[in-house]
């Protein structure tokens, strides 16, 4: 059903789409669920959950680029909730993957350093997740869509 202007016209119940098969949000949801399952499977041998991986790899990346972030900076980099970040950071610290040290300029804040064991685990996990991503996005890249274009599109949707 289309309107005179060429867009979807409201159907029964007042909806402007013809059902879930025509909803980009519906398919984004399904794609996200499939991607999350594939990333979880890739991470299983590492003993990291997906959120632990994201926070550890973001902390590693920041450290590798000369930044020793506090938990707020790490949460912003990762796009995660600050309280949840704090809980996960404690778990990563308990596993010996991160060290928290008191910030000399603000004694309430903790600076985060990835340990040697954390670096090794992060790098291995990053390789696993990159391989899972490549496999997940292969239907697009094999059809000629450059990975940089896929990334740019997803970045636009995330902003």
Backbone as JSON Lines, residues from 0, in Angstrom:
{"i":0,"aa":"X","n":[0.85,-1.17,0.0],"ca":[0.0,0.0,0.0],"c":[0.89,1.24,0.0]}
{"i":1,"aa":"X","n":[0.69,2.16,-0.94],"ca":[1.48,3.39,-0.97],"c":[0.55,4.58,-1.03]}
{"i":2,"aa":"X","n":[1.08,5.71,-0.58],"ca":[0.32,6.96,-0.63],"c":[0.53,7.6,-1.99]}
{"i":3,"aa":"X","n":[-0.21,8.68,-2.26],"ca":[-0.04,9.39,-3.52],"c":[1.37,9.95,-3.64]}
{"i":4,"aa":"X","n":[2.01,10.27,-2.51],"ca":[3.36,10.83,-2.52],"c":[4.42,9.74,-2.74]}
{"i":5,"aa":"X","n":[4.0,8.48,-2.8],"ca":[4.93,7.4,-3.07],"c":[5.43,6.69,-1.83]}
{"i":6,"aa":"X","n":[5.12,7.18,-0.64],"ca":[5.55,6.51,0.59],"c":[4.51,5.52,1.04]}
{"i":7,"aa":"X","n":[4.81,4.83,2.1],"ca":[3.86,3.86,2.63],"c":[2.66,4.58,3.21]}
{"i":8,"aa":"X","n":[1.49,4.12,2.85],"ca":[0.25,4.7,3.38],"c":[-0.17,3.9,4.6]}
{"i":9,"aa":"X","n":[-0.79,4.55,5.56],"ca":[-1.26,3.81,6.74],"c":[-2.2,2.7,6.32]}
{"i":10,"aa":"X","n":[-1.97,1.53,6.88],"ca":[-2.83,0.39,6.6],"c":[-3.78,0.17,7.75]}
{"i":11,"aa":"X","n":[-4.34,-1.01,7.85],"ca":[-5.23,-1.33,8.96],"c":[-4.48,-1.13,10.28]}
{"i":12,"aa":"X","n":[-5.1,-0.52,11.23],"ca":[-4.45,-0.25,12.51],"c":[-3.64,1.02,12.5]}
{"i":13,"aa":"X","n":[-3.57,1.72,11.38],"ca":[-2.89,3.0,11.31],"c":[-1.39,2.92,11.08]}
{"i":14,"aa":"X","n":[-0.83,1.74,10.84],"ca":[0.61,1.63,10.62],"c":[0.96,1.95,9.18]}
{"i":15,"aa":"X","n":[2.13,2.59,8.99],"ca":[2.56,2.98,7.66],"c":[3.4,1.91,6.98]}
{"i":16,"aa":"X","n":[3.56,0.74,7.59],"ca":[4.31,-0.34,6.96],"c":[3.37,-1.53,6.77]}
{"i":17,"aa":"X","n":[3.78,-2.43,5.9],"ca":[2.92,-3.57,5.6],"c":[3.23,-4.78,6.47]}
{"i":18,"aa":"X","n":[3.98,-4.61,7.51],"ca":[4.31,-5.7,8.42],"c":[5.78,-5.73,8.72]}
{"i":19,"aa":"X","n":[6.19,-6.62,9.61],"ca":[7.58,-6.67,10.04],"c":[8.57,-6.88,8.89]}
{"i":20,"aa":"X","n":[8.18,-7.64,7.87],"ca":[9.1,-7.88,6.76],"c":[9.52,-6.6,6.05]}
{"i":21,"aa":"X","n":[8.8,-5.51,6.26],"ca":[9.09,-4.24,5.6],"c":[9.69,-3.21,6.57]}
{"i":22,"aa":"X","n":[10.01,-3.64,7.77],"ca":[10.53,-2.74,8.79],"c":[12.04,-2.85,8.91]}
{"i":23,"aa":"X","n":[12.79,-1.78,8.61],"ca":[14.25,-1.85,8.76],"c":[14.64,-2.11,10.22]}
{"i":24,"aa":"X","n":[13.89,-1.56,11.16],"ca":[14.19,-1.78,12.56],"c":[14.06,-3.24,12.96]}
{"i":25,"aa":"X","n":[13.04,-3.9,12.43],"ca":[12.83,-5.32,12.69],"c":[14.03,-6.12,12.21]}
{"i":26,"aa":"X","n":[14.54,-5.83,11.01],"ca":[15.67,-6.58,10.46],"c":[16.98,-6.19,11.13]}
{"i":27,"aa":"X","n":[17.08,-4.94,11.57],"ca":[18.26,-4.54,12.34],"c":[18.32,-5.33,13.64]}
{"i":28,"aa":"X","n":[17.16,-5.49,14.29],"ca":[17.08,-6.28,15.52],"c":[17.56,-7.7,15.28]}
{"i":29,"aa":"X","n":[17.06,-8.34,14.21],"ca":[17.45,-9.71,13.91],"c":[18.93,-9.81,13.55]}
{"i":30,"aa":"X","n":[19.44,-8.84,12.78],"ca":[20.86,-8.83,12.42],"c":[21.72,-8.67,13.67]}
{"i":31,"aa":"X","n":[21.3,-7.78,14.57],"ca":[22.04,-7.57,15.81],"c":[22.08,-8.83,16.66]}
{"i":32,"aa":"X","n":[20.95,-9.52,16.78],"ca":[20.92,-10.76,17.55],"c":[21.85,-11.81,16.95]}
{"i":33,"aa":"X","n":[21.84,-11.94,15.64],"ca":[22.71,-12.92,14.99],"c":[24.17,-12.55,15.19]}
{"i":34,"aa":"X","n":[24.5,-11.27,15.04],"ca":[25.87,-10.81,15.23],"c":[26.33,-11.05,16.67]}
{"i":35,"aa":"X","n":[25.46,-10.75,17.64],"ca":[25.81,-10.97,19.04],"c":[26.08,-12.46,19.32]}
{"i":36,"aa":"X","n":[25.27,-13.35,18.74],"ca":[25.5,-14.79,18.92],"c":[26.86,-15.2,18.34]}
{"i":37,"aa":"X","n":[27.19,-14.66,17.18],"ca":[28.45,-15.03,16.54],"c":[29.65,-14.48,17.31]}
{"i":38,"aa":"X","n":[29.55,-13.26,17.84],"ca":[30.63,-12.7,18.65],"c":[30.77,-13.48,19.95]}
{"i":39,"aa":"X","n":[29.66,-13.82,20.58],"ca":[29.72,-14.61,21.82],"c":[30.4,-15.95,21.58]}
{"i":40,"aa":"X","n":[30.1,-16.59,20.46],"ca":[30.73,-17.87,20.13],"c":[32.23,-17.69,19.89]}
{"i":41,"aa":"X","n":[32.6,-16.61,19.23],"ca":[34.02,-16.34,18.98],"c":[34.77,-16.07,20.28]}
{"i":42,"aa":"X","n":[34.11,-15.44,21.23],"ca":[34.74,-15.09,22.51],"c":[34.73,-16.22,23.53]}
{"i":43,"aa":"X","n":[33.89,-17.22,23.34],"ca":[33.74,-18.29,24.33],"c":[35.08,-18.89,24.78]}
{"i":44,"aa":"X","n":[36.0,-19.2,23.87],"ca":[37.27,-19.79,24.33],"c":[38.13,-18.84,25.17]}
{"i":45,"aa":"X","n":[37.86,-17.55,25.11],"ca":[38.67,-16.58,25.87],"c":[38.19,-16.42,27.31]}
{"i":46,"aa":"X","n":[36.96,-16.85,27.59],"ca":[36.39,-16.66,28.92],"c":[35.86,-15.26,29.16]}
{"i":47,"aa":"X","n":[35.8,-14.45,28.11],"ca":[35.28,-13.09,28.23],"c":[33.84,-13.03,27.73]}
{"i":48,"aa":"X","n":[33.01,-12.26,28.42],"ca":[31.7,-11.92,27.88],"c":[31.9,-10.83,26.84]}
{"i":49,"aa":"X","n":[30.86,-10.53,26.1],"ca":[30.97,-9.5,25.08],"c":[31.3,-8.14,25.71]}
{"i":50,"aa":"X","n":[30.62,-7.78,26.78],"ca":[30.87,-6.48,27.4],"c":[32.26,-6.44,28.04]}
{"i":51,"aa":"X","n":[32.72,-7.55,28.61],"ca":[34.08,-7.59,29.14],"c":[35.09,-7.37,28.01]}
{"i":52,"aa":"X","n":[34.84,-8.01,26.88],"ca":[35.71,-7.83,25.71],"c":[35.74,-6.37,25.28]}
{"i":53,"aa":"X","n":[34.58,-5.75,25.16],"ca":[34.52,-4.36,24.69],"c":[35.3,-3.45,25.63]}
{"i":54,"aa":"X","n":[35.09,-3.61,26.93],"ca":[35.77,-2.72,27.88],"c":[37.26,-3.01,27.95]}
{"i":55,"aa":"X","n":[37.65,-4.28,27.92],"ca":[39.07,-4.61,27.94],"c":[39.77,-4.12,26.68]}
{"i":56,"aa":"X","n":[39.16,-4.35,25.53],"ca":[39.8,-3.93,24.27],"c":[39.84,-2.41,24.15]}
{"i":57,"aa":"X","n":[38.81,-1.72,24.63],"ca":[38.84,-0.25,24.61],"c":[39.93,0.28,25.56]}
{"i":58,"aa":"X","n":[40.04,-0.31,26.74],"ca":[41.09,0.1,27.69],"c":[42.47,-0.16,27.09]}
{"i":59,"aa":"X","n":[42.63,-1.33,26.45],"ca":[43.9,-1.64,25.81],"c":[44.22,-0.6,24.73]}
{"i":60,"aa":"X","n":[43.23,-0.31,23.88],"ca":[43.46,0.64,22.78],"c":[43.85,2.01,23.33]}
{"i":61,"aa":"X","n":[43.14,2.47,24.35],"ca":[43.47,3.77,24.94],"c":[44.88,3.74,25.53]}
{"i":62,"aa":"X","n":[45.21,2.69,26.3],"ca":[46.56,2.57,26.86],"c":[47.6,2.57,25.75]}
{"i":63,"aa":"X","n":[47.34,1.82,24.7],"ca":[48.27,1.7,23.58],"c":[48.5,3.04,22.88]}
{"i":64,"aa":"X","n":[47.53,3.94,23.01],"ca":[47.63,5.27,22.41],"c":[47.98,6.34,23.44]}
{"i":65,"aa":"X","n":[48.57,5.92,24.55],"ca":[49.1,6.85,25.53],"c":[48.1,7.4,26.54]}
{"i":66,"aa":"X","n":[46.9,6.84,26.59],"ca":[45.87,7.33,27.51],"c":[45.67,6.29,28.61]}
{"i":67,"aa":"X","n":[45.72,6.73,29.85],"ca":[45.39,5.86,30.98],"c":[44.05,6.38,31.49]}
{"i":68,"aa":"X","n":[42.95,5.8,31.0],"ca":[41.63,6.37,31.25],"c":[41.13,6.11,32.67]}
{"i":69,"aa":"X","n":[40.23,6.99,33.1],"ca":[39.46,6.65,34.29],"c":[38.22,5.9,33.81]}
{"i":70,"aa":"X","n":[37.4,5.44,34.74],"ca":[36.24,4.63,34.35],"c":[35.25,5.41,33.51]}
{"i":71,"aa":"X","n":[35.09,6.7,33.77],"ca":[34.18,7.52,32.97],"c":[34.67,7.62,31.52]}
{"i":72,"aa":"X","n":[35.97,7.85,31.34],"ca":[36.52,7.93,29.98],"c":[36.37,6.6,29.25]}
{"i":73,"aa":"X","n":[36.58,5.51,29.98],"ca":[36.42,4.19,29.36],"c":[34.97,3.96,28.96]}
{"i":74,"aa":"X","n":[34.04,4.32,29.83],"ca":[32.62,4.16,29.51],"c":[32.24,4.97,28.28]}
{"i":75,"aa":"X","n":[32.75,6.18,28.18],"ca":[32.45,7.02,27.0],"c":[33.03,6.41,25.74]}
{"i":76,"aa":"X","n":[34.26,5.92,25.81],"ca":[34.89,5.29,24.64],"c":[34.08,4.08,24.18]}
{"i":77,"aa":"X","n":[33.64,3.28,25.15],"ca":[32.94,2.03,24.83],"c":[31.45,2.23,24.56]}
{"i":78,"aa":"X","n":[30.89,3.38,24.98],"ca":[29.46,3.6,24.82],"c":[28.64,2.81,25.83]}
{"i":79,"aa":"X","n":[29.2,2.61,27.03],"ca":[28.53,1.82,28.05],"c":[28.11,2.69,29.23]}
{"i":80,"aa":"X","n":[27.2,2.17,30.02],"ca":[26.73,2.82,31.23],"c":[27.87,2.87,32.25]}
{"i":81,"aa":"X","n":[28.01,4.0,32.95],"ca":[29.12,4.19,33.89],"c":[29.07,3.19,35.04]}
{"i":82,"aa":"X","n":[27.9,2.97,35.62],"ca":[27.79,2.03,36.75],"c":[28.1,0.6,36.31]}
{"i":83,"aa":"X","n":[27.58,0.21,35.17],"ca":[27.86,-1.12,34.65],"c":[29.35,-1.25,34.33]}
{"i":84,"aa":"X","n":[29.94,-0.2,33.79],"ca":[31.37,-0.21,33.48],"c":[32.17,-0.46,34.75]}
{"i":85,"aa":"X","n":[31.8,0.2,35.83],"ca":[32.49,0.02,37.1],"c":[32.43,-1.43,37.57]}
{"i":86,"aa":"X","n":[31.26,-2.05,37.44],"ca":[31.1,-3.45,37.85],"c":[31.96,-4.38,37.01]}
{"i":87,"aa":"X","n":[31.96,-4.15,35.71],"ca":[32.72,-5.02,34.81],"c":[34.22,-4.8,35.0]}
{"i":88,"aa":"X","n":[34.63,-3.56,35.23],"ca":[36.04,-3.27,35.48],"c":[36.52,-4.03,36.72]}
{"i":89,"aa":"X","n":[35.68,-4.09,37.75],"ca":[36.05,-4.86,38.96],"c":[36.26,-6.34,38.62]}
{"i":90,"aa":"X","n":[35.4,-6.88,37.76],"ca":[35.55,-8.28,37.36],"c":[36.83,-8.49,36.56]}
{"i":91,"aa":"X","n":[37.14,-7.55,35.67],"ca":[38.37,-7.65,34.89],"c":[39.6,-7.53,35.79]}
{"i":92,"aa":"X","n":[39.49,-6.68,36.81],"ca":[40.58,-6.53,37.77],"c":[40.75,-7.84,38.55]}
{"i":93,"aa":"X","n":[39.65,-8.45,38.97],"ca":[39.71,-9.71,39.72],"c":[40.34,-10.83,38.89]}
{"i":94,"aa":"X","n":[40.16,-10.76,37.57],"ca":[40.77,-11.76,36.67],"c":[42.24,-11.46,36.38]}
{"i":95,"aa":"X","n":[42.74,-10.32,36.9],"ca":[44.13,-9.94,36.66],"c":[44.38,-9.34,35.3]}
{"i":96,"aa":"X","n":[43.33,-8.83,34.66],"ca":[43.45,-8.28,33.31],"c":[43.61,-6.76,33.3]}
{"i":97,"aa":"X","n":[43.16,-6.12,34.37],"ca":[43.24,-4.66,34.52],"c":[43.75,-4.35,35.91]}
{"i":98,"aa":"X","n":[44.41,-3.21,36.03],"ca":[44.79,-2.67,37.34],"c":[44.15,-1.3,37.47]}
{"i":99,"aa":"X","n":[43.6,-1.05,38.65],"ca":[43.03,0.27,38.93],"c":[43.97,0.97,39.9]}
{"i":100,"aa":"X","n":[44.35,2.19,39.56],"ca":[45.21,2.97,40.44],"c":[44.56,4.32,40.7]}
{"i":101,"aa":"X","n":[44.76,4.85,41.87],"ca":[44.17,6.14,42.23],"c":[44.78,7.25,41.39]}
{"i":102,"aa":"X","n":[43.91,8.09,40.85],"ca":[44.34,9.24,40.05],"c":[44.98,10.26,40.99]}
{"i":103,"aa":"X","n":[46.19,10.69,40.68],"ca":[46.89,11.64,41.54],"c":[46.22,13.01,41.57]}
{"i":104,"aa":"X","n":[45.5,13.36,40.5],"ca":[44.83,14.67,40.45],"c":[43.44,14.63,41.07]}
{"i":105,"aa":"X","n":[42.82,13.47,41.14],"ca":[41.48,13.32,41.7],"c":[41.43,11.98,42.41]}
{"i":106,"aa":"X","n":[41.6,12.0,43.72],"ca":[41.7,10.75,44.47],"c":[40.42,9.91,44.45]}
{"i":107,"aa":"X","n":[39.31,10.5,43.98],"ca":[38.07,9.72,43.85],"c":[38.08,8.86,42.6]}
{"i":108,"aa":"X","n":[38.89,9.25,41.63],"ca":[38.91,8.55,40.34],"c":[39.98,7.46,40.33]}
{"i":109,"aa":"X","n":[39.72,6.43,39.52],"ca":[40.67,5.33,39.34],"c":[41.11,5.31,37.88]}
{"i":110,"aa":"X","n":[42.41,5.26,37.68],"ca":[42.97,5.13,36.34],"c":[43.14,3.65,36.02]}
{"i":111,"aa":"X","n":[42.96,3.29,34.78],"ca":[42.93,1.88,34.38],"c":[44.1,1.54,33.47]}
{"i":112,"aa":"X","n":[44.85,0.53,33.88],"ca":[45.95,0.0,33.07],"c":[45.69,-1.47,32.8]}
{"i":113,"aa":"X","n":[45.86,-1.84,31.55],"ca":[45.72,-3.24,31.16],"c":[47.04,-3.94,31.52]}
{"i":114,"aa":"X","n":[46.92,-5.08,32.17],"ca":[48.11,-5.86,32.54],"c":[48.67,-6.58,31.32]}
{"i":115,"aa":"X","n":[49.83,-7.2,31.49],"ca":[50.39,-8.01,30.4],"c":[49.46,-9.12,29.99]}
{"i":116,"aa":"X","n":[48.87,-9.79,30.99],"ca":[47.91,-10.86,30.69],"c":[46.68,-10.3,29.98]}
{"i":117,"aa":"X","n":[46.24,-9.1,30.39],"ca":[45.1,-8.45,29.76],"c":[45.4,-8.08,28.32]}
{"i":118,"aa":"X","n":[46.61,-7.59,28.07],"ca":[47.02,-7.24,26.71],"c":[47.0,-8.47,25.81]}
{"i":119,"aa":"X","n":[47.6,-9.56,26.29],"ca":[47.63,-10.79,25.49],"c":[46.22,-11.29,25.19]}
{"i":120,"aa":"X","n":[45.37,-11.28,26.22],"ca":[43.99,-11.75,26.02],"c":[43.23,-10.81,25.09]}
{"i":121,"aa":"X","n":[43.4,-9.5,25.28],"ca":[42.7,-8.52,24.43],"c":[43.09,-8.7,22.97]}
{"i":122,"aa":"X","n":[44.39,-8.83,22.7],"ca":[44.83,-8.97,21.31],"c":[44.3,-10.24,20.67]}
{"i":123,"aa":"X","n":[44.32,-11.34,21.41],"ca":[43.75,-12.58,20.87],"c":[42.26,-12.47,20.64]}
{"i":124,"aa":"X","n":[41.57,-11.85,21.58],"ca":[40.11,-11.69,21.46],"c":[39.76,-10.75,20.31]}
{"i":125,"aa":"X","n":[40.54,-9.69,20.14],"ca":[40.3,-8.76,19.02],"c":[40.41,-9.52,17.7]}
{"i":126,"aa":"X","n":[41.42,-10.37,17.57],"ca":[41.56,-11.17,16.35],"c":[40.36,-12.06,16.1]}
{"i":127,"aa":"X","n":[39.84,-12.68,17.17],"ca":[38.67,-13.55,17.05],"c":[37.44,-12.75,16.62]}
{"i":128,"aa":"X","n":[37.24,-11.59,17.24],"ca":[36.06,-10.77,16.93],"c":[36.18,-10.18,15.52]}
{"i":129,"aa":"X","n":[37.38,-9.78,15.12],"ca":[37.56,-9.28,13.75],"c":[37.22,-10.37,12.73]}
{"i":130,"aa":"X","n":[37.62,-11.6,13.02],"ca":[37.29,-12.72,12.11],"c":[35.78,-12.96,12.07]}
{"i":131,"aa":"X","n":[35.13,-12.88,13.24],"ca":[33.67,-13.04,13.28],"c":[32.98,-11.92,12.51]}
{"i":132,"aa":"X","n":[33.48,-10.7,12.66],"ca":[32.91,-9.57,11.91],"c":[33.07,-9.77,10.41]}
{"i":133,"aa":"X","n":[34.26,-10.19,9.99],"ca":[34.5,-10.41,8.56],"c":[33.54,-11.45,8.0]}
{"i":134,"aa":"X","n":[33.32,-12.52,8.75],"ca":[32.39,-13.56,8.3],"c":[30.95,-13.03,8.28]}
{"i":135,"aa":"X","n":[30.58,-12.28,9.31],"ca":[29.22,-11.75,9.4],"c":[28.91,-10.8,8.24]}
{"i":136,"aa":"X","n":[29.86,-9.94,7.92],"ca":[29.63,-8.93,6.88],"c":[30.0,-9.42,5.48]}
{"i":137,"aa":"X","n":[30.46,-10.68,5.34],"ca":[30.86,-11.21,4.04],"c":[29.76,-11.11,2.98]}
{"i":138,"aa":"X","n":[28.47,-11.31,3.3],"ca":[27.46,-11.15,2.24],"c":[27.48,-9.75,1.61]}
{"i":139,"aa":"X","n":[27.86,-8.75,2.39],"ca":[27.93,-7.39,1.83],"c":[29.25,-7.16,1.11]}
{"i":140,"aa":"X","n":[30.37,-7.56,1.74],"ca":[31.67,-7.31,1.12],"c":[31.85,-8.14,-0.15]}
{"i":141,"aa":"X","n":[31.33,-9.37,-0.16],"ca":[31.47,-10.19,-1.36],"c":[30.59,-9.67,-2.5]}
{"i":142,"aa":"X","n":[29.59,-8.85,-2.17],"ca":[28.75,-8.23,-3.2],"c":[29.35,-6.9,-3.66]}
{"i":143,"aa":"X","n":[30.52,-6.55,-3.13],"ca":[31.22,-5.35,-3.59],"c":[31.14,-4.14,-2.68]}
{"i":144,"aa":"X","n":[30.49,-4.24,-1.54],"ca":[30.44,-3.11,-0.63],"c":[31.73,-3.07,0.18]}
{"i":145,"aa":"X","n":[32.5,-1.99,0.07],"ca":[33.76,-1.9,0.81],"c":[33.51,-1.86,2.32]}
{"i":146,"aa":"X","n":[34.36,-2.53,3.11],"ca":[34.2,-2.5,4.57],"c":[34.13,-1.07,5.13]}
{"i":147,"aa":"X","n":[34.9,-0.15,4.56],"ca":[34.88,1.24,5.05],"c":[33.5,1.87,4.85]}
{"i":148,"aa":"X","n":[32.81,1.49,3.78],"ca":[31.46,2.01,3.52],"c":[30.46,1.44,4.53]}
{"i":149,"aa":"X","n":[30.6,0.17,4.84],"ca":[29.73,-0.46,5.85],"c":[29.94,0.22,7.19]}
{"i":150,"aa":"X","n":[31.2,0.43,7.56],"ca":[31.53,1.09,8.82],"c":[30.96,2.5,8.87]}
{"i":151,"aa":"X","n":[31.09,3.24,7.78],"ca":[30.57,4.61,7.75],"c":[29.06,4.64,7.91]}
{"i":152,"aa":"X","n":[28.37,3.74,7.27],"ca":[26.92,3.65,7.39],"c":[26.5,3.34,8.83]}
{"i":153,"aa":"X","n":[27.15,2.35,9.42],"ca":[26.81,1.98,10.8],"c":[27.14,3.12,11.77]}
{"i":154,"aa":"X","n":[28.24,3.82,11.51],"ca":[28.59,4.96,12.36],"c":[27.5,6.03,12.27]}
{"i":155,"aa":"X","n":[26.99,6.29,11.07],"ca":[25.9,7.28,10.9],"c":[24.68,6.86,11.68]}
{"i":156,"aa":"X","n":[24.34,5.58,11.66],"ca":[23.17,5.09,12.38],"c":[23.37,5.16,13.89]}
{"i":157,"aa":"X","n":[24.61,5.04,14.34],"ca":[24.9,5.04,15.78],"c":[24.94,6.45,16.37]}
{"i":158,"aa":"X","n":[25.1,7.46,15.54],"ca":[25.23,8.84,16.06],"c":[23.91,9.41,16.5]}
